[in-house]
């Protein structure tokens, strides 16, 4: 079960400068972390882009998702990261290693050297890079590749490379049909003020489905929602009513073309007082509802 969010390449289309664009992307990264999102995917909306498009959004998101102790080595200096210092800290939750008990910590590392006999040197934020054996079940990583490290003790250092996904979210770029067609896509939800209004009664049904199946949740851009991005009529969305509220029936599967490519068009802020809700605001509002448990 995974939770993925999709944002358009036009995410920062209304930003007045690079600093403001970076700040907005930081809020997206923060929301993804707070609500334990597994994947943030950028889908193309070239018609809505302004000065900063998909390349910029992807770079800043990937940087934000990189642990602070690896950022300098992984990224160096890049023009897109001129204002990376204003990104909010994510403080991804992990178990904290200890010398006095059996708890362990999981963190990312970067391979700095590949040696003989299946050993590699890894920078994982300790005082010095450490030499580790690559597990037989894994292919030998290349220099610069990231690996997951489980640290059981810091003094003395005891650590190993594990075939696990590190804490935090992954970043990718993908066309919308491909993202919705993933095997782990789960319930495919389009967020829009023209969608079906979320209520207390419906929330229980929806939360149960998400806990079982996971979800892919798609957001629009500022002043350019999914209706404008897909070029659909509001009446088409009104006519597309989901069957997920009927617990005795299977929900419709994703088809080709909007709006029927989604299982549900959802309005999670039915009483919004502003004419538009910014993407980063919608992320917090929608994920706060959808990550509740039954």
CSV table of C-alpha atoms in Angstrom, one decimal:
chain,number,residue,atom,x,y,z
A,1,UNK,CA,0.0,0.0,0.0
A,2,UNK,CA,1.5,3.3,-1.1
A,3,UNK,CA,0.4,6.9,-1.2
A,4,UNK,CA,1.5,9.0,-4.2
A,5,UNK,CA,0.9,12.6,-5.0
A,6,UNK,CA,1.1,14.1,-8.5
A,7,UNK,CA,1.7,17.8,-9.1
A,8,UNK,CA,2.0,19.5,-12.5
A,9,UNK,CA,5.2,21.0,-13.9
A,10,UNK,CA,3.4,24.3,-13.8
A,11,UNK,CA,3.4,24.1,-9.9
A,12,UNK,CA,5.2,27.5,-9.5
A,13,UNK,CA,3.7,29.3,-12.5
A,14,UNK,CA,2.7,32.3,-10.5
A,15,UNK,CA,5.9,32.7,-8.5
A,16,UNK,CA,7.3,36.2,-8.9
A,17,UNK,CA,11.0,35.1,-8.5
A,18,UNK,CA,13.2,32.1,-7.9
A,19,UNK,CA,13.1,32.5,-4.1
A,20,UNK,CA,9.3,32.4,-4.0
A,21,UNK,CA,9.3,29.4,-6.4
A,22,UNK,CA,11.7,27.5,-4.1
A,23,UNK,CA,9.7,28.3,-1.0
A,24,UNK,CA,6.5,26.9,-2.6
A,25,UNK,CA,8.2,23.7,-3.6
A,26,UNK,CA,9.5,23.4,0.0
A,27,UNK,CA,5.9,23.5,1.3
A,28,UNK,CA,5.1,20.6,-1.1
A,29,UNK,CA,8.1,18.6,0.2
A,30,UNK,CA,7.0,19.4,3.8
A,31,UNK,CA,3.5,18.2,3.2
A,32,UNK,CA,4.7,15.0,1.6
A,33,UNK,CA,6.9,14.3,4.7
A,34,UNK,CA,4.3,15.2,7.3
A,35,UNK,CA,1.7,12.9,5.8
A,36,UNK,CA,4.1,10.0,5.0
A,37,UNK,CA,3.7,10.2,1.2
A,38,UNK,CA,5.8,7.5,-0.5
A,39,UNK,CA,6.2,9.2,-3.9
A,40,UNK,CA,5.9,12.7,-5.4
A,41,UNK,CA,5.5,12.6,-9.2
A,42,UNK,CA,5.7,15.6,-11.5
A,43,UNK,CA,3.4,15.3,-14.6
A,44,UNK,CA,3.8,17.6,-17.6
A,45,UNK,CA,1.7,20.8,-18.0
A,46,UNK,CA,3.9,22.7,-20.4
A,47,UNK,CA,1.1,25.0,-21.5
A,48,UNK,CA,0.8,26.3,-18.0
A,49,UNK,CA,4.5,26.7,-17.2
A,50,UNK,CA,6.0,30.2,-16.8
A,51,UNK,CA,9.6,30.9,-16.0
A,52,UNK,CA,10.3,27.7,-14.0
A,53,UNK,CA,9.0,24.3,-15.3
A,54,UNK,CA,9.4,20.6,-14.6
A,55,UNK,CA,13.2,20.6,-14.5
A,56,UNK,CA,13.3,23.2,-11.8
A,57,UNK,CA,10.5,21.6,-9.8
A,58,UNK,CA,12.1,18.2,-9.9
A,59,UNK,CA,15.6,19.5,-9.0
A,60,UNK,CA,14.4,21.4,-5.9
A,61,UNK,CA,12.1,18.5,-4.8
A,62,UNK,CA,15.0,16.0,-5.1
A,63,UNK,CA,17.3,18.3,-3.2
A,64,UNK,CA,14.7,18.8,-0.4
A,65,UNK,CA,14.3,15.0,-0.2
A,66,UNK,CA,18.0,14.5,0.2
A,67,UNK,CA,19.2,14.2,3.8
A,68,UNK,CA,21.1,17.3,4.9
A,69,UNK,CA,24.3,15.4,5.6
A,70,UNK,CA,24.4,14.3,1.9
A,71,UNK,CA,23.3,17.5,0.1
A,72,UNK,CA,26.8,19.0,-0.4
A,73,UNK,CA,28.3,15.9,-1.9
A,74,UNK,CA,25.2,14.9,-3.9
A,75,UNK,CA,24.4,18.3,-5.4
A,76,UNK,CA,27.3,20.7,-5.2
A,77,UNK,CA,26.4,24.2,-6.5
A,78,UNK,CA,23.6,24.5,-9.1
A,79,UNK,CA,21.7,27.5,-10.3
A,80,UNK,CA,18.3,26.0,-9.5
A,81,UNK,CA,19.4,25.7,-5.9
A,82,UNK,CA,20.3,29.3,-5.4
A,83,UNK,CA,17.7,29.7,-2.6
A,84,UNK,CA,17.8,26.2,-1.3
A,85,UNK,CA,18.7,27.6,2.1
A,86,UNK,CA,15.1,28.8,2.6
A,87,UNK,CA,13.7,25.2,2.3
A,88,UNK,CA,12.0,24.1,5.5
A,89,UNK,CA,13.7,21.2,7.3
A,90,UNK,CA,11.8,18.0,6.7
A,91,UNK,CA,13.1,16.1,9.8
A,92,UNK,CA,12.0,12.8,8.4
A,93,UNK,CA,11.1,10.5,11.3
A,94,UNK,CA,13.4,7.6,11.8
A,95,UNK,CA,14.3,5.2,14.7
A,96,UNK,CA,17.3,6.6,16.6
A,97,UNK,CA,20.3,4.3,17.0
A,98,UNK,CA,21.6,3.7,20.5
A,99,UNK,CA,24.5,2.0,22.2
A,100,UNK,CA,22.4,0.9,25.1
A,101,UNK,CA,19.6,-1.0,23.4
A,102,UNK,CA,18.7,-2.8,20.3
A,103,UNK,CA,17.1,0.1,18.4
A,104,UNK,CA,18.5,1.0,15.1
A,105,UNK,CA,18.5,3.9,12.6
A,106,UNK,CA,17.9,3.8,8.9
A,107,UNK,CA,19.6,6.4,6.7
A,108,UNK,CA,20.8,7.1,3.2
A,109,UNK,CA,24.4,6.9,2.1
A,110,UNK,CA,26.3,7.8,-1.0
A,111,UNK,CA,28.9,5.3,-2.4
A,112,UNK,CA,32.3,7.2,-2.6
A,113,UNK,CA,34.5,4.2,-3.6
A,114,UNK,CA,34.0,0.7,-5.0
A,115,UNK,CA,36.6,-1.8,-3.8
A,116,UNK,CA,37.4,-5.4,-4.2
A,117,UNK,CA,35.6,-8.4,-2.6
A,118,UNK,CA,32.2,-6.7,-2.7
A,119,UNK,CA,33.1,-3.9,-0.4
A,120,UNK,CA,32.3,-0.2,-0.9
A,121,UNK,CA,33.0,3.0,1.0
A,122,UNK,CA,29.9,4.9,1.9
A,123,UNK,CA,29.3,8.5,3.2
A,124,UNK,CA,26.3,8.2,5.5
A,125,UNK,CA,26.8,11.3,7.6
A,126,UNK,CA,29.2,9.9,10.2
A,127,UNK,CA,32.5,11.5,10.8
A,128,UNK,CA,34.2,9.5,8.0
A,129,UNK,CA,33.0,7.3,5.2
A,130,UNK,CA,32.8,3.7,6.3
A,131,UNK,CA,33.7,0.5,4.5
A,132,UNK,CA,30.7,-2.0,4.1
A,133,UNK,CA,30.0,-5.3,2.4
A,134,UNK,CA,27.3,-5.3,-0.3
A,135,UNK,CA,24.8,-8.0,0.5
A,136,UNK,CA,24.8,-11.0,-1.9
A,137,UNK,CA,21.1,-10.2,-2.8
A,138,UNK,CA,22.1,-6.7,-4.2
A,139,UNK,CA,23.9,-5.7,-7.2
A,140,UNK,CA,27.2,-3.8,-6.5
A,141,UNK,CA,26.4,-0.1,-6.6
A,142,UNK,CA,28.4,2.4,-8.6
A,143,UNK,CA,30.2,5.5,-7.2
A,144,UNK,CA,27.7,8.2,-6.5
A,145,UNK,CA,24.8,5.8,-6.1
A,146,UNK,CA,22.7,6.0,-3.0
A,147,UNK,CA,22.2,3.0,-0.7
A,148,UNK,CA,20.3,2.4,2.5
A,149,UNK,CA,22.3,1.9,5.7
A,150,UNK,CA,21.2,0.4,9.0
A,151,UNK,CA,23.3,1.7,11.8
A,152,UNK,CA,23.1,-0.4,15.0
A,153,UNK,CA,26.0,1.4,16.9
A,154,UNK,CA,28.0,4.5,16.5
A,155,UNK,CA,30.8,3.8,19.0
A,156,UNK,CA,32.2,1.6,17.7
A,157,UNK,CA,30.6,1.9,14.3
A,158,UNK,CA,28.4,-1.1,13.4
A,159,UNK,CA,26.5,-0.7,10.2
A,160,UNK,CA,25.4,-2.6,7.1
A,161,UNK,CA,23.8,-2.0,3.7
A,162,UNK,CA,20.2,-3.2,3.6
A,163,UNK,CA,17.9,-3.7,0.7
A,164,UNK,CA,15.2,-1.4,2.0
A,165,UNK,CA,13.7,1.9,1.0
A,166,UNK,CA,15.1,4.8,3.1
A,167,UNK,CA,12.7,7.0,5.0
A,168,UNK,CA,11.1,9.9,3.2
A,169,UNK,CA,9.6,10.2,-0.3
A,170,UNK,CA,10.9,9.4,-3.8
A,171,UNK,CA,10.7,11.9,-6.6
A,172,UNK,CA,9.9,11.1,-10.2
A,173,UNK,CA,8.7,12.5,-13.5
A,174,UNK,CA,6.0,10.7,-15.4
A,175,UNK,CA,3.1,11.2,-17.8
A,176,UNK,CA,-0.2,11.1,-16.1
A,177,UNK,CA,-1.5,7.9,-17.8
A,178,UNK,CA,1.6,6.0,-16.8
A,179,UNK,CA,1.4,7.2,-13.2
A,180,UNK,CA,-2.2,6.2,-12.9
A,181,UNK,CA,-1.5,2.9,-14.5
A,182,UNK,CA,1.1,1.8,-12.0
A,183,UNK,CA,0.4,-1.5,-10.3
A,184,UNK,CA,0.5,0.2,-6.9
A,185,UNK,CA,-1.5,3.2,-8.0
A,186,UNK,CA,-4.4,2.3,-5.7
A,187,UNK,CA,-7.4,4.6,-5.7
A,188,UNK,CA,-6.9,7.3,-8.3
A,189,UNK,CA,-8.2,10.7,-7.0
A,190,UNK,CA,-8.4,14.0,-8.8
A,191,UNK,CA,-8.7,17.0,-6.5
A,192,UNK,CA,-11.0,19.8,-7.7
A,193,UNK,CA,-13.6,22.2,-6.3
A,194,UNK,CA,-15.9,20.8,-9.0
A,195,UNK,CA,-15.7,17.2,-7.6
A,196,UNK,CA,-17.9,15.3,-5.1
A,197,UNK,CA,-17.9,17.0,-1.7
A,198,UNK,CA,-16.2,15.2,1.1
A,199,UNK,CA,-18.4,14.7,4.1
A,200,UNK,CA,-18.0,13.0,7.5
A,201,UNK,CA,-20.0,10.0,6.3
A,202,UNK,CA,-18.0,9.6,3.1
A,203,UNK,CA,-14.7,10.0,4.9
A,204,UNK,CA,-15.0,6.7,6.7
A,205,UNK,CA,-15.6,4.8,3.4
A,206,UNK,CA,-12.7,6.6,1.7
A,207,UNK,CA,-10.3,6.1,4.6
A,208,UNK,CA,-11.0,2.4,4.6
A,209,UNK,CA,-10.3,2.1,0.9
A,210,UNK,CA,-7.1,4.1,1.2
A,211,UNK,CA,-5.8,1.9,4.1
A,212,UNK,CA,-6.4,-1.2,2.0
A,213,UNK,CA,-5.5,-0.1,-1.5
A,214,UNK,CA,-3.4,3.1,-1.2
A,215,UNK,CA,-4.0,6.0,-3.4
A,216,UNK,CA,-2.6,8.3,-6.2
A,217,UNK,CA,-3.8,11.8,-5.6
A,218,UNK,CA,-3.5,14.4,-8.3
A,219,UNK,CA,-3.4,18.2,-7.7
A,220,UNK,CA,-3.6,21.1,-10.1
A,221,UNK,CA,-1.6,24.4,-10.3
A,222,UNK,CA,-2.3,27.9,-9.0
A,223,UNK,CA,-5.1,29.5,-11.0
A,224,UNK,CA,-5.0,26.4,-13.3
A,225,UNK,CA,-6.8,23.5,-11.8
A,226,UNK,CA,-7.2,20.0,-13.3
A,227,UNK,CA,-10.3,21.1,-15.2
A,228,UNK,CA,-8.2,23.7,-17.1
A,229,UNK,CA,-5.2,21.4,-17.4
A,230,UNK,CA,-7.2,18.6,-18.9
A,231,UNK,CA,-9.5,20.9,-20.9
A,232,UNK,CA,-12.7,19.2,-19.6
A,233,UNK,CA,-16.1,20.8,-18.9
A,234,UNK,CA,-17.4,21.1,-15.4
A,235,UNK,CA,-20.6,19.2,-16.5
A,236,UNK,CA,-18.4,16.2,-17.4
A,237,UNK,CA,-17.1,16.0,-13.9
A,238,UNK,CA,-20.6,16.4,-12.4
A,239,UNK,CA,-21.7,13.5,-14.6
A,240,UNK,CA,-18.9,11.3,-13.5
A,241,UNK,CA,-20.0,10.0,-10.1
A,242,UNK,CA,-17.9,7.5,-8.3
A,243,UNK,CA,-19.2,4.1,-7.1
A,244,UNK,CA,-16.8,3.9,-4.2
A,245,UNK,CA,-19.5,5.1,-1.7
A,246,UNK,CA,-21.4,2.0,-2.4
A,247,UNK,CA,-19.5,-0.6,-0.3
A,248,UNK,CA,-21.3,-3.5,-2.1
A,249,UNK,CA,-20.0,-2.5,-5.5
A,250,UNK,CA,-16.6,-2.3,-7.1
A,251,UNK,CA,-15.4,1.2,-8.0
A,252,UNK,CA,-15.0,2.0,-11.7
A,253,UNK,CA,-11.5,1.2,-13.0
A,254,UNK,CA,-9.3,3.9,-14.6
A,255,UNK,CA,-10.1,4.4,-18.2
A,256,UNK,CA,-8.6,6.5,-20.9
A,257,UNK,CA,-9.2,10.2,-21.0
A,258,UNK,CA,-10.3,12.7,-18.3
A,259,UNK,CA,-12.5,12.7,-16.3
A,260,UNK,CA,-13.1,8.9,-16.4
A,261,UNK,CA,-9.5,8.1,-16.0
A,262,UNK,CA,-9.9,8.7,-12.3
A,263,UNK,CA,-11.9,6.7,-9.8
A,264,UNK,CA,-13.0,9.8,-8.0
A,265,UNK,CA,-13.1,13.6,-8.5
A,266,UNK,CA,-13.0,14.9,-4.9
A,267,UNK,CA,-13.7,18.3,-3.4
A,268,UNK,CA,-12.0,18.1,0.0
A,269,UNK,CA,-12.7,21.7,0.9
A,270,UNK,CA,-16.4,22.1,0.2
A,271,UNK,CA,-16.8,25.4,2.0
A,272,UNK,CA,-13.7,27.2,0.7
A,273,UNK,CA,-13.9,30.9,1.3
A,274,UNK,CA,-11.2,31.8,-1.2
A,275,UNK,CA,-11.8,31.8,-5.0
A,276,UNK,CA,-8.8,29.6,-5.4
A,277,UNK,CA,-6.8,27.3,-3.1
A,278,UNK,CA,-3.1,27.2,-3.8
A,279,UNK,CA,-1.5,23.9,-4.5
A,280,UNK,CA,0.5,23.7,-1.3
A,281,UNK,CA,-2.6,24.7,0.7
A,282,UNK,CA,-4.6,22.0,-1.0
A,283,UNK,CA,-1.9,19.4,-0.2
A,284,UNK,CA,-2.2,19.9,3.5
A,285,UNK,CA,-6.0,20.1,3.5
A,286,UNK,CA,-6.5,17.0,1.4
A,287,UNK,CA,-3.8,14.8,2.9
A,288,UNK,CA,-5.0,15.7,6.4
A,289,UNK,CA,-8.4,14.3,5.6
A,290,UNK,CA,-7.3,11.3,3.5
A,291,UNK,CA,-4.7,10.0,5.9
A,292,UNK,CA,-7.1,9.7,8.8
A,293,UNK,CA,-7.8,6.2,10.0
A,294,UNK,CA,-11.2,4.5,10.2
